[in-house]
Tab-separated table of C-alpha atoms in Angstrom:
chain	number	residue	atom	x	y	z
A	1	UNK	CA	-19.125	37.865	-63.408
A	2	UNK	CA	-15.805	38.619	-61.757
A	3	UNK	CA	-14.492	36.593	-58.903
A	4	UNK	CA	-13.669	38.187	-55.555
A	5	UNK	CA	-9.952	37.917	-56.249
A	6	UNK	CA	-10.189	39.987	-59.421
A	7	UNK	CA	-12.337	42.863	-58.198
A	8	UNK	CA	-10.687	46.220	-58.298
A	9	UNK	CA	-10.686	48.157	-55.070
A	10	UNK	CA	-12.688	50.966	-56.685
A	11	UNK	CA	-13.727	52.321	-53.281
A	12	UNK	CA	-10.099	52.760	-52.255
A	13	UNK	CA	-9.204	54.378	-55.551
A	14	UNK	CA	-12.100	56.822	-55.221
A	15	UNK	CA	-11.112	57.672	-51.626
A	16	UNK	CA	-7.495	58.292	-52.661
A	17	UNK	CA	-8.653	60.587	-55.469
A	18	UNK	CA	-10.849	62.557	-53.057
A	19	UNK	CA	-8.026	63.017	-50.566
A	20	UNK	CA	-5.686	64.154	-53.334
A	21	UNK	CA	-8.217	66.828	-54.293
A	22	UNK	CA	-9.071	67.957	-50.747
A	23	UNK	CA	-5.518	68.610	-49.546
A	24	UNK	CA	-4.565	71.002	-52.371
A	25	UNK	CA	-7.937	72.747	-51.966
A	26	UNK	CA	-7.271	73.311	-48.257
A	27	UNK	CA	-3.784	74.629	-49.000
A	28	UNK	CA	-5.173	76.908	-51.710
A	29	UNK	CA	-7.824	78.287	-49.345
A	30	UNK	CA	-5.078	79.360	-46.927
A	31	UNK	CA	-3.349	81.340	-49.721
A	32	UNK	CA	-6.464	82.649	-51.487
A	33	UNK	CA	-7.078	86.372	-51.140
A	34	UNK	CA	-10.591	87.537	-50.323
A	35	UNK	CA	-11.967	91.022	-50.864
A	36	UNK	CA	-12.880	92.278	-47.410
A	37	UNK	CA	-14.720	95.459	-46.467
A	38	UNK	CA	-15.267	95.526	-42.698
A	39	UNK	CA	-15.640	98.705	-40.661
A	40	UNK	CA	-14.109	99.040	-37.200
A	41	UNK	CA	-16.532	97.254	-34.884
A	42	UNK	CA	-16.702	94.982	-31.838
A	43	UNK	CA	-14.105	92.255	-32.342
A	44	UNK	CA	-16.558	89.361	-32.034
A	45	UNK	CA	-18.765	90.820	-34.773
A	46	UNK	CA	-15.716	91.411	-36.981
A	47	UNK	CA	-14.529	87.825	-36.560
A	48	UNK	CA	-17.991	86.477	-37.430
A	49	UNK	CA	-18.227	88.738	-40.517
A	50	UNK	CA	-14.713	87.767	-41.609
A	51	UNK	CA	-15.599	84.096	-41.190
A	52	UNK	CA	-18.648	84.540	-43.425
A	53	UNK	CA	-16.652	86.438	-46.051
A	54	UNK	CA	-13.868	83.836	-46.227
A	55	UNK	CA	-15.823	80.669	-45.327
A	56	UNK	CA	-13.155	80.006	-42.689
A	57	UNK	CA	-14.081	78.268	-39.460
A	58	UNK	CA	-13.055	80.633	-36.673
A	59	UNK	CA	-13.688	79.821	-33.039
A	60	UNK	CA	-13.244	82.137	-30.085
A	61	UNK	CA	-14.577	82.714	-26.603
A	62	UNK	CA	-16.915	85.694	-26.314
A	63	UNK	CA	-15.283	86.475	-22.979
A	64	UNK	CA	-11.917	86.968	-24.699
A	65	UNK	CA	-13.195	89.444	-27.294
A	66	UNK	CA	-15.716	91.308	-25.126
A	67	UNK	CA	-14.930	95.021	-24.969
A	68	UNK	CA	-12.335	94.792	-27.768
A	69	UNK	CA	-12.668	96.456	-31.145
A	70	UNK	CA	-11.311	95.516	-34.528
A	71	UNK	CA	-9.608	97.908	-36.888
A	72	UNK	CA	-11.156	98.671	-40.266
A	73	UNK	CA	-10.275	95.883	-42.682
A	74	UNK	CA	-10.574	96.820	-46.355
A	75	UNK	CA	-8.751	95.179	-49.236
A	76	UNK	CA	-7.567	91.764	-50.369
A	77	UNK	CA	-6.452	89.483	-47.539
A	78	UNK	CA	-5.702	85.820	-47.054
A	79	UNK	CA	-7.408	84.307	-44.026
A	80	UNK	CA	-4.117	84.374	-42.094
A	81	UNK	CA	-3.390	88.013	-42.940
A	82	UNK	CA	-6.918	89.164	-42.204
A	83	UNK	CA	-7.062	87.440	-38.831
A	84	UNK	CA	-3.702	88.837	-37.762
A	85	UNK	CA	-4.843	92.316	-38.761
A	86	UNK	CA	-8.163	92.017	-36.929
A	87	UNK	CA	-6.352	90.943	-33.745
A	88	UNK	CA	-3.790	93.779	-33.707
A	89	UNK	CA	-3.723	95.315	-30.230
A	90	UNK	CA	-6.178	92.794	-28.770
A	91	UNK	CA	-3.549	90.701	-26.913
A	92	UNK	CA	-4.890	87.694	-28.821
A	93	UNK	CA	-3.340	85.429	-31.398
A	94	UNK	CA	-4.658	82.796	-33.753
A	95	UNK	CA	-3.654	79.187	-34.262
A	96	UNK	CA	-4.778	76.876	-37.023
A	97	UNK	CA	-5.581	73.288	-36.190
A	98	UNK	CA	-4.625	70.436	-38.488
A	99	UNK	CA	-8.281	70.296	-39.489
A	100	UNK	CA	-8.026	73.879	-40.750
A	101	UNK	CA	-10.052	75.503	-37.957
A	102	UNK	CA	-8.761	78.845	-36.710
A	103	UNK	CA	-8.788	79.309	-32.955
A	104	UNK	CA	-8.407	82.749	-31.378
A	105	UNK	CA	-6.569	82.491	-28.070
A	106	UNK	CA	-4.856	84.661	-25.483
A	107	UNK	CA	-1.257	85.309	-26.533
A	108	UNK	CA	0.142	83.769	-23.381
A	109	UNK	CA	-1.767	80.486	-23.826
A	110	UNK	CA	-0.379	79.230	-27.123
A	111	UNK	CA	2.550	77.173	-25.870
A	112	UNK	CA	2.924	74.150	-28.119
A	113	UNK	CA	0.292	75.395	-30.585
A	114	UNK	CA	0.808	75.740	-34.316
A	115	UNK	CA	1.052	79.455	-35.031
A	116	UNK	CA	-0.387	80.983	-38.186
A	117	UNK	CA	2.711	81.973	-40.166
A	118	UNK	CA	3.501	85.629	-40.827
A	119	UNK	CA	3.448	86.707	-44.448
A	120	UNK	CA	6.820	86.886	-46.137
A	121	UNK	CA	8.103	90.402	-46.603
């Protein structure tokens, strides 16, 4: 039997290993390209379909997307690229929280928010 002073903090080691695996996975998910095939449609429906295709958490107010349409989105897109493309002409932008949730907001209301970066040319 081991004494209390000699026990290894196996719980802490396991937690550290989990966090080391989660962070790279989250970063990879932001860069991963997904095959998308969405027709032009109401913007809310497009955002929900895109969320299902990419497994990204996307939140938005129905009132902000009502009456707006998405363009056709076909091809390989990262979550960031796809969302920016879906929001073209909608006077909306997207921010990503530290928890990895994407929030669609009015362009004029994102002061102090973390903007989804544009792809490098």
